[in-house]
Amino acid sequence: MAADPFHLAWFTPFKTPAWKSPWAADTPLTWLNGEYYMDMARSLERAGFDFMMFEDSTLVSDTYGGSTENDLKHGLHSPKGDPVPLLPMLAQVTQHMGFIATMSTSFYPPFLVARVMATMDHLTRGRVGWNVVTSSEDLAGQNYGLDHLLPHDERYEMADEFITVVKELWDSWEPGAIVADRETGYLADHTKVHPIHHDGKYFKVRGPLNLPAGPQGHPVICQAGGSPKGRDFASRHANVLLSAPKGVDQMREYRDDIRARAVGHGRDADDVKVMFIVQPVLGETQADAEEIARRRNELTQDQIETILGIMSITTEVDFKQFDLDAPLPDDVTTNGHQSGLEQFRKRTKGKTIREALMGQQTEAVELVGTPASVAAQMDEVMEAVGGDGFLIRGEPVRTHSRRYIDEIASGLAPELRRRGLIRSDYPESTFKANLAAF
Ligand SMILES: Cc1cc2nc3c(=O)[nH]c(=O)nc-3n(C[C@H](O)[C@H](O)[C@H](O)COP(=O)(O)O)c2cc1C
């Protein structure tokens, strides 16, 4: 039996595509002009994707081995462009799909987020979302005058106040406040535009916003909290959640937990869509796909430097200091990406770091096969988990290329569509309404 239709999205940084790939063409030097991502948006909309989500961070890290060499050599967290100005460009070359950019509650003032999101919502006619992150790196904080980030759980408390302020600002103009009445001489009716006078623990904001909210009112809110505090925050505020639990049981547990928490916050569980990270490996035959996956999983020195480099950036623990042939020491803790470190610790239990890296699985489920067999597997997984969709991630070093995008858009997506598993049209006018449609 087929699962209900599910949502399909793509997770990416605004970053160099797979520059070592023989299919990279000139993209390693030209991606910052946005063309690569505009082509990608066109292809994904044709394929029936719901949205593209751009993660972000704002640092060049020297945590790994005390040098920026590893980050820059492999292009891990830098170079990276700000996705915010990219979004309206992508909306300009598409008609229906949604686009999400990341902005951190530790670094932006809430007024700026409210303003830029409202402006983009108008520019895109209701097709943007905000990925709310609290950030994980003191090194990023040091670009904004902070020596350290607040402690992990307190960052979520601050984010909670932040998002409350942003929503109040979006609501500070009543509908119909712009009257543009030549007879009376009023462009905007001041009696319908209200200050918010917010004076809280972290923020003091007078308001009102200096423009009305866009077509979505409150643009789509996206979040990826994994810790208990993060899950609580996400289930209170988000329309869409991104997650990377491992295996069908953990996926179901995560989704059930988020839905139960959402109900606890007085929301309808169906208002929160949970998306699971996957990275399908496609071949013309099963054997082809398995060979590609085998090569992808080989633990080369580059892979080690990439995986441990990313772990070092997001946890701010120098993973270069550890003996690869020994277990991860018990006393390693982080004020950064807590759930990332916990998952790694679980994987290393009873193993050396090297062994854990060999069994490393960054996706929710491994999908390896032909477009038809992977589509069937996605159907089964969604049936077992209950929903709500998959977030495809092109593995950054080798597969984020026009070729890989086309394998998904012209191979996998049509198979999914043929089975009625993904959308074939966008009946609503906004991203948020299309997301809520099933
Ligand atoms: C799919 C996904 C995307 C994420 N995107 C970002 C991002 O763009 N920027 C960021 O600072 N953190 C990002 N994170 C980290 C989360 O915001 C969160 O900090 C992380 O999942 C750990 O959860 P916790 O904060 O509840 O411990 C992402 C996490 C996941 C799973």
Coordinates of C-alpha atoms and ligand atoms in Angstrom, one line a residue:
M1 CA 0.0 0.0 0.0
A2 CA 1.3 3.4 -0.9
A3 CA 1.9 6.0 1.8
D4 CA 0.1 9.4 1.7
P5 CA 1.9 12.0 -0.4
F6 CA 4.9 13.5 1.4
H7 CA 7.0 16.6 1.1
L8 CA 10.3 16.8 -0.7
A9 CA 12.9 19.5 0.0
W10 CA 16.6 20.1 -0.5
F11 CA 19.0 21.1 2.2
T12 CA 22.1 23.0 1.2
P13 CA 24.5 25.8 2.2
F14 CA 25.0 28.7 -0.2
K15 CA 28.5 27.3 -0.7
T16 CA 30.9 25.8 -3.3
P17 CA 29.3 22.8 -4.9
A18 CA 31.2 19.6 -5.2
W19 CA 34.4 21.2 -6.6
K20 CA 36.4 17.9 -6.9
S21 CA 33.7 16.3 -8.9
P22 CA 34.5 15.7 -12.6
W23 CA 31.0 17.2 -13.1
A24 CA 31.8 20.5 -11.4
A25 CA 32.5 22.5 -14.6
D26 CA 33.3 26.1 -13.6
T27 CA 31.1 26.1 -10.5
P28 CA 33.9 26.2 -7.9
L29 CA 34.8 29.7 -9.2
T30 CA 31.4 31.0 -10.2
W31 CA 28.8 29.7 -7.7
L32 CA 28.8 33.0 -5.8
N33 CA 27.0 34.7 -8.8
G34 CA 24.0 32.6 -7.9
E35 CA 23.5 30.9 -11.4
Y36 CA 24.2 27.4 -10.1
Y37 CA 21.5 27.8 -7.4
M38 CA 19.1 29.4 -9.9
D39 CA 19.4 26.4 -12.2
M40 CA 18.9 24.2 -9.2
A41 CA 15.7 26.0 -8.1
R42 CA 14.3 25.7 -11.7
S43 CA 15.1 21.9 -11.8
L44 CA 13.7 21.2 -8.3
E45 CA 10.4 23.1 -9.0
R46 CA 10.0 21.2 -12.2
A47 CA 10.4 18.0 -10.2
G48 CA 7.8 18.9 -7.6
F49 CA 9.9 20.0 -4.6
D50 CA 8.3 21.9 -1.8
F51 CA 11.3 24.0 -0.8
M52 CA 15.0 24.6 -0.7
M53 CA 16.5 25.2 2.7
F54 CA 19.8 27.1 3.1
E55 CA 21.7 26.5 6.3
D56 CA 24.2 29.1 7.4
S57 CA 27.1 29.9 9.7
T58 CA 29.3 33.0 9.8
L59 CA 32.8 31.9 10.7
V60 CA 36.1 30.7 9.4
S61 CA 37.1 28.1 12.0
D62 CA 40.5 27.3 13.4
T63 CA 39.2 24.8 15.9
Y64 CA 40.6 21.7 14.1
G65 CA 44.3 21.6 14.9
G66 CA 44.4 25.2 15.9
S67 CA 44.5 26.4 12.2
T68 CA 42.0 27.7 9.6
E69 CA 43.8 25.4 7.1
N70 CA 41.4 22.4 7.3
D71 CA 38.2 24.6 7.0
L72 CA 39.6 26.5 4.0
K73 CA 41.4 23.6 2.4
H74 CA 38.2 21.5 2.2
G75 CA 35.7 24.4 2.0
L76 CA 33.9 23.1 5.0
H77 CA 32.1 26.1 6.6
S78 CA 33.8 28.7 4.4
P79 CA 33.7 30.2 1.8
K80 CA 29.9 30.6 2.3
G81 CA 27.6 33.3 1.0
D82 CA 24.7 34.8 2.9
P83 CA 21.5 33.1 1.6
V84 CA 19.2 36.0 2.5
P85 CA 19.9 38.1 -0.7
L86 CA 19.9 34.9 -2.8
L87 CA 16.3 34.0 -1.9
P88 CA 14.5 36.7 -4.0
M89 CA 16.8 35.8 -7.0
L90 CA 15.6 32.2 -6.7
A91 CA 12.0 33.2 -6.4
Q92 CA 12.4 35.3 -9.5
V93 CA 13.3 32.3 -11.7
T94 CA 10.5 30.1 -10.2
Q95 CA 6.8 30.4 -9.5
H96 CA 5.7 28.2 -6.7
M97 CA 8.5 26.6 -4.6
G98 CA 9.4 28.0 -1.1
F99 CA 12.9 29.1 0.0
I100 CA 14.2 29.2 3.5
A101 CA 17.2 31.2 4.8
T102 CA 18.9 30.8 8.1
M103 CA 19.4 33.7 10.6
S104 CA 20.8 33.3 14.1
T105 CA 19.0 34.6 17.2
S106 CA 22.4 35.1 18.8
F107 CA 23.6 37.6 16.3
Y108 CA 20.7 39.4 14.6
P109 CA 18.6 42.0 16.3
P110 CA 14.9 40.9 16.1
F111 CA 13.8 44.0 14.4
L112 CA 16.2 43.3 11.4
V113 CA 14.9 39.7 11.1
A114 CA 11.3 40.9 11.2
R115 CA 12.0 43.6 8.6
V116 CA 14.1 41.5 6.1
M117 CA 11.7 38.6 6.3
A118 CA 8.6 40.8 5.8
T119 CA 10.4 42.5 2.9
M120 CA 11.3 39.2 1.3
D121 CA 7.8 37.9 1.8
H122 CA 6.5 40.8 -0.3
L123 CA 9.3 40.4 -2.9
T124 CA 8.6 36.7 -3.4
R125 CA 4.8 36.9 -3.0
G126 CA 4.7 34.7 0.0
R127 CA 7.4 32.1 -0.7
V128 CA 10.0 32.5 2.1
G129 CA 10.8 31.0 5.4
W130 CA 13.2 31.6 8.3
N131 CA 15.4 28.8 9.7
V132 CA 15.7 29.8 13.4
V133 CA 19.1 28.8 14.8
T134 CA 20.8 29.8 18.0
S135 CA 24.3 29.1 16.6
S136 CA 26.9 26.8 18.0
E137 CA 30.2 28.5 17.8
D138 CA 31.9 31.0 20.0
L139 CA 34.1 31.8 17.0
A140 CA 31.1 33.1 15.2
G141 CA 30.1 35.1 18.3
Q142 CA 33.5 36.8 18.2
N143 CA 32.5 38.4 14.9
Y144 CA 29.6 40.1 16.7
G145 CA 31.4 41.4 19.8
L146 CA 30.7 38.4 22.0
D147 CA 33.4 36.4 23.6
H148 CA 31.2 33.4 24.2
L149 CA 27.7 32.3 23.2
L150 CA 25.2 32.0 26.1
P151 CA 25.0 28.5 27.5
H152 CA 23.2 26.0 25.2
D153 CA 19.8 25.9 27.0
E154 CA 19.7 29.7 27.7
R155 CA 20.2 30.3 24.0
Y156 CA 16.9 28.7 23.4
E157 CA 15.3 30.9 26.1
M158 CA 16.6 33.9 24.4
A159 CA 15.4 32.6 21.0
D160 CA 12.0 32.2 22.5
E161 CA 11.9 35.8 23.4
F162 CA 13.4 36.8 20.1
I163 CA 10.7 35.0 18.0
T164 CA 8.0 36.4 20.2
V165 CA 9.2 39.9 19.4
V166 CA 9.5 39.1 15.7
K167 CA 5.9 37.9 15.6
E168 CA 4.7 40.9 17.5
L169 CA 6.5 43.1 14.9
W170 CA 4.9 41.3 12.0
D171 CA 1.5 41.8 13.7
S172 CA 2.1 45.5 14.4
W173 CA 0.3 46.5 11.3
E174 CA -3.4 45.6 11.2
P175 CA -4.6 44.2 7.9
G176 CA -5.8 47.1 5.6
A177 CA -3.5 49.7 7.3
I178 CA -2.4 50.8 3.8
V179 CA -5.4 52.7 2.4
A180 CA -3.7 54.8 -0.3
D181 CA -6.8 57.1 -0.3
R182 CA -6.2 60.1 -2.5
E183 CA -9.5 61.7 -1.3
T184 CA -8.4 61.8 2.3
G185 CA -4.7 62.1 1.6
Y186 CA -3.8 59.1 3.7
L187 CA -1.3 56.5 2.4
A188 CA -1.3 54.5 5.7
D189 CA -3.8 54.7 8.5
H190 CA -1.8 55.4 11.7
T191 CA -4.6 54.1 13.9
K192 CA -3.9 50.7 12.5
V193 CA -0.1 50.7 13.1
H194 CA 0.9 50.0 16.7
P195 CA 4.1 50.1 18.7
I196 CA 4.9 46.8 20.6
H197 CA 6.7 48.3 23.6
H198 CA 8.5 45.0 24.2
D199 CA 10.8 45.2 27.3
G200 CA 12.0 41.7 28.2
K201 CA 15.0 39.9 29.6
Y202 CA 17.1 40.0 26.4
F203 CA 15.4 42.6 24.1
K204 CA 13.9 46.0 24.2
V205 CA 12.0 46.9 21.1
R206 CA 9.6 49.8 20.6
G207 CA 8.1 49.0 17.2
P208 CA 6.0 49.1 15.2
L209 CA 7.8 47.5 12.2
N210 CA 8.2 50.1 9.4
L211 CA 6.3 48.0 6.8
P212 CA 3.3 45.7 6.9
A213 CA 3.8 41.9 6.9
G214 CA 3.8 40.1 3.6
P215 CA 1.3 37.7 2.0
Q216 CA 2.1 34.9 4.5
G217 CA 1.7 37.2 7.6
H218 CA 4.2 35.1 9.5
P219 CA 6.5 33.5 7.0
V220 CA 7.3 29.8 7.4
I221 CA 9.3 29.1 10.6
C222 CA 11.8 26.3 10.2
Q223 CA 13.9 24.7 13.0
A224 CA 16.2 21.8 13.7
G225 CA 16.5 21.4 17.5
G226 CA 17.6 18.0 18.5
S227 CA 18.2 18.3 22.3
P228 CA 15.2 18.3 24.7
K229 CA 15.3 22.1 25.0
G230 CA 15.6 22.4 21.2
R231 CA 12.7 20.0 20.5
D232 CA 10.6 22.0 22.9
F233 CA 11.4 25.3 21.2
A234 CA 10.9 23.8 17.7
S235 CA 7.5 22.2 18.6
R236 CA 6.3 25.5 20.0
H237 CA 7.2 27.7 17.0
A238 CA 8.1 25.8 13.8
N239 CA 6.0 24.9 10.8
V240 CA 8.7 22.6 9.5
L241 CA 11.4 20.7 11.3
L242 CA 14.6 19.3 9.9
S243 CA 16.1 16.3 11.6
A244 CA 18.6 13.5 11.3
P245 CA 17.6 10.6 13.6
K246 CA 19.0 7.3 12.5
G247 CA 16.7 4.6 11.3
V248 CA 13.0 4.1 11.0
D249 CA 12.4 3.6 14.8
Q250 CA 14.3 6.7 15.8
M251 CA 12.6 8.7 13.0
R252 CA 9.2 7.6 14.3
E253 CA 10.1 8.4 17.9
Y254 CA 11.4 11.8 16.9
R255 CA 8.3 12.7 14.9
D256 CA 5.9 11.4 17.6
D257 CA 7.7 13.3 20.2
I258 CA 7.6 16.6 18.3
R259 CA 3.9 16.1 17.5
A260 CA 3.1 15.4 21.1
R261 CA 5.0 18.4 22.2
A262 CA 3.2 20.6 19.7
V263 CA -0.1 19.4 21.0
G264 CA 1.2 20.2 24.5
H265 CA 1.7 23.8 23.3
G266 CA -1.9 24.0 22.1
R267 CA -1.1 23.4 18.5
D268 CA -2.5 21.0 15.9
A269 CA 0.1 18.2 15.4
D270 CA -0.4 18.5 11.6
D271 CA 0.8 22.1 11.7
V272 CA 4.4 20.8 12.2
K273 CA 6.0 19.0 9.3
V274 CA 9.0 16.8 10.2
M275 CA 11.5 16.4 7.4
F276 CA 14.2 13.7 7.5
I277 CA 17.7 14.1 5.9
V278 CA 18.6 11.6 3.2
Q279 CA 21.2 11.4 0.4
P280 CA 20.0 8.9 -2.2
V281 CA 22.7 7.2 -4.2
L282 CA 21.2 6.4 -7.6
G283 CA 22.5 4.1 -10.4
E284 CA 21.1 2.7 -13.5
T285 CA 21.2 -0.7 -11.9
Q286 CA 21.3 -1.8 -8.2
A287 CA 24.9 -2.9 -8.7
D288 CA 25.9 0.5 -10.1
A289 CA 24.4 2.3 -7.2
E290 CA 26.1 0.0 -4.7
E291 CA 29.4 0.6 -6.3
I292 CA 28.9 4.4 -6.1
A293 CA 27.9 4.1 -2.4
R294 CA 30.9 1.9 -1.6
R295 CA 33.3 4.5 -3.1
R296 CA 31.4 7.3 -1.3
N297 CA 31.9 5.6 2.0
E298 CA 35.6 4.9 1.7
L299 CA 37.4 6.4 4.6
T300 CA 40.1 8.5 2.8
Q301 CA 42.2 11.0 4.5
D302 CA 40.1 13.7 2.9
Q303 CA 36.9 12.2 4.4
I304 CA 38.5 12.0 7.8
E305 CA 39.6 15.6 7.7
T306 CA 36.1 16.6 6.4
I307 CA 34.0 14.7 8.9
L308 CA 36.2 15.5 11.9
G309 CA 36.7 19.1 10.7
I310 CA 32.9 19.7 10.6
M311 CA 32.5 18.0 14.0
S312 CA 35.2 20.3 15.3
I313 CA 33.5 23.4 13.9
T314 CA 30.1 22.7 15.3
T315 CA 31.2 21.4 18.7
E316 CA 34.3 23.6 19.1
V317 CA 36.1 20.6 20.3
D318 CA 39.4 20.0 18.5
F319 CA 39.0 16.5 17.1
K320 CA 42.5 16.5 15.6
Q321 CA 43.9 16.0 19.1
F322 CA 42.3 12.5 19.5
D323 CA 44.0 9.2 18.7
L324 CA 41.9 7.8 15.8
D325 CA 42.6 4.3 17.0
A326 CA 41.3 4.9 20.5
P327 CA 37.7 5.6 21.7
L328 CA 36.4 9.2 22.2
P329 CA 37.4 10.2 25.7
D330 CA 34.4 10.3 28.1
D331 CA 35.0 13.9 29.3
V332 CA 34.4 15.6 26.0
T333 CA 31.5 18.1 26.3
T334 CA 30.3 21.0 24.2
N335 CA 28.3 24.2 24.5
G336 CA 27.7 23.9 20.7
H337 CA 25.9 21.2 18.7
Q338 CA 24.9 19.0 21.7
S339 CA 22.9 16.4 19.8
G340 CA 25.6 16.1 17.1
L341 CA 28.2 15.2 19.8
E342 CA 25.8 12.8 21.5
Q343 CA 25.1 10.9 18.3
F344 CA 28.8 10.6 17.7
R345 CA 29.4 9.4 21.2
K346 CA 26.7 6.7 20.7
R347 CA 28.3 5.6 17.5
T348 CA 31.8 5.3 19.1
K349 CA 30.6 3.3 22.0
G350 CA 32.9 0.3 22.3
K351 CA 34.7 1.4 19.1
T352 CA 37.7 3.5 18.1
I353 CA 37.1 6.9 16.4
R354 CA 38.3 5.4 13.1
E355 CA 35.8 2.5 13.4
A356 CA 33.0 4.8 14.2
L357 CA 33.8 7.0 11.2
M358 CA 33.7 3.9 9.0
G359 CA 30.2 3.1 10.1
Q360 CA 29.3 6.8 9.9
Q361 CA 25.7 7.4 8.6
T362 CA 24.7 11.0 8.3
E363 CA 21.3 10.2 6.8
A364 CA 18.1 9.1 8.4
V365 CA 18.0 6.0 6.2
E366 CA 20.4 4.8 3.5
L367 CA 18.8 4.9 0.1
V368 CA 20.9 3.1 -2.5
G369 CA 19.5 1.8 -5.8
T370 CA 17.7 2.7 -9.0
P371 CA 15.3 5.5 -9.1
A372 CA 12.4 3.0 -9.0
S373 CA 13.8 1.0 -6.1
V374 CA 14.7 4.1 -4.0
A375 CA 11.2 5.5 -4.7
A376 CA 9.7 2.3 -3.4
Q377 CA 12.0 2.4 -0.3
M378 CA 11.0 6.0 0.4
D379 CA 7.4 4.9 0.2
E380 CA 7.9 2.1 2.8
V381 CA 9.8 4.4 5.1
M382 CA 7.2 7.1 5.1
E383 CA 4.5 4.5 5.6
A384 CA 6.4 3.2 8.7
V385 CA 7.2 6.6 10.1
G386 CA 3.9 8.3 9.5
G387 CA 5.2 11.4 7.5
D388 CA 6.0 14.1 6.7
G389 CA 8.8 14.1 4.1
F390 CA 12.4 13.9 3.1
L391 CA 15.1 16.6 2.9
I392 CA 17.7 15.7 0.3
R393 CA 21.2 16.7 0.9
G394 CA 23.9 16.6 -1.7
E395 CA 27.1 15.4 0.1
P396 CA 29.3 18.5 -0.2
V397 CA 32.6 17.1 -1.3
R398 CA 31.6 15.0 -4.2
T399 CA 27.9 15.0 -5.1
H400 CA 26.5 18.5 -4.9
S401 CA 26.7 19.0 -8.7
R402 CA 24.3 19.7 -11.6
R403 CA 24.6 16.1 -12.4
Y404 CA 23.4 14.9 -9.0
I405 CA 20.6 17.4 -8.9
D406 CA 19.5 16.1 -12.3
E407 CA 19.6 12.5 -11.1
I408 CA 17.1 13.5 -8.4
A409 CA 15.0 15.9 -10.5
S410 CA 14.8 13.8 -13.6
G411 CA 15.2 10.3 -12.2
L412 CA 14.0 9.9 -8.6
A413 CA 11.3 12.6 -8.5
P414 CA 9.4 11.4 -11.6
E415 CA 9.3 7.9 -10.0
L416 CA 7.9 9.4 -6.8
R417 CA 5.4 11.4 -8.7
R418 CA 4.3 8.4 -10.8
R419 CA 3.4 6.7 -7.5
G420 CA 1.5 9.7 -6.3
L421 CA 4.0 10.2 -3.5
I422 CA 5.0 13.8 -4.1
R423 CA 3.0 16.8 -5.4
S424 CA 2.3 17.3 -9.0
D425 CA 1.1 20.9 -8.6
Y426 CA 1.0 23.8 -6.1
P427 CA -2.7 24.6 -5.6
E428 CA -2.1 27.3 -3.0
S429 CA -0.5 30.7 -3.6
T430 CA 1.9 30.7 -0.6
F431 CA 4.7 28.4 0.5
K432 CA 3.1 28.1 4.0
A433 CA -0.3 27.1 2.6
N434 CA 1.2 24.6 0.2
L435 CA 3.2 23.1 3.1
A436 CA 0.0 22.8 5.2
A437 CA -2.0 21.2 2.3
F438 CA -1.1 17.6 3.3
Ligands
LIG1 C1 19.2 19.6 9.0 C2 19.8 20.6 10.0 C3 20.1 21.9 9.6 C4 20.7 22.8 10.5 N1 21.0 24.0 10.0 C5 21.7 24.9 10.8 C6 22.2 26.1 10.4 O1 21.9 26.5 9.2 N2 22.9 26.9 11.2 C7 23.2 26.5 12.5 O2 23.8 27.3 13.2 N3 22.7 25.3 13.0 C8 22.1 24.5 12.2 N4 21.7 23.3 12.6 C9 21.9 23.0 14.0 C10 20.6 23.1 14.8 O3 20.0 24.4 14.8 C11 20.7 22.6 16.2 O4 21.6 23.4 16.9 C12 21.3 21.2 16.2 O5 20.4 20.3 15.5 C13 21.5 20.6 17.6 O6 20.4 20.7 18.3 P1 20.4 21.4 19.7 O7 20.7 22.8 19.5 O8 19.0 21.2 20.2 O9 21.4 20.7 20.6 C14 21.0 22.4 11.8 C15 20.7 21.1 12.2 C16 20.2 20.2 11.3 C17 19.9 18.8 11.8

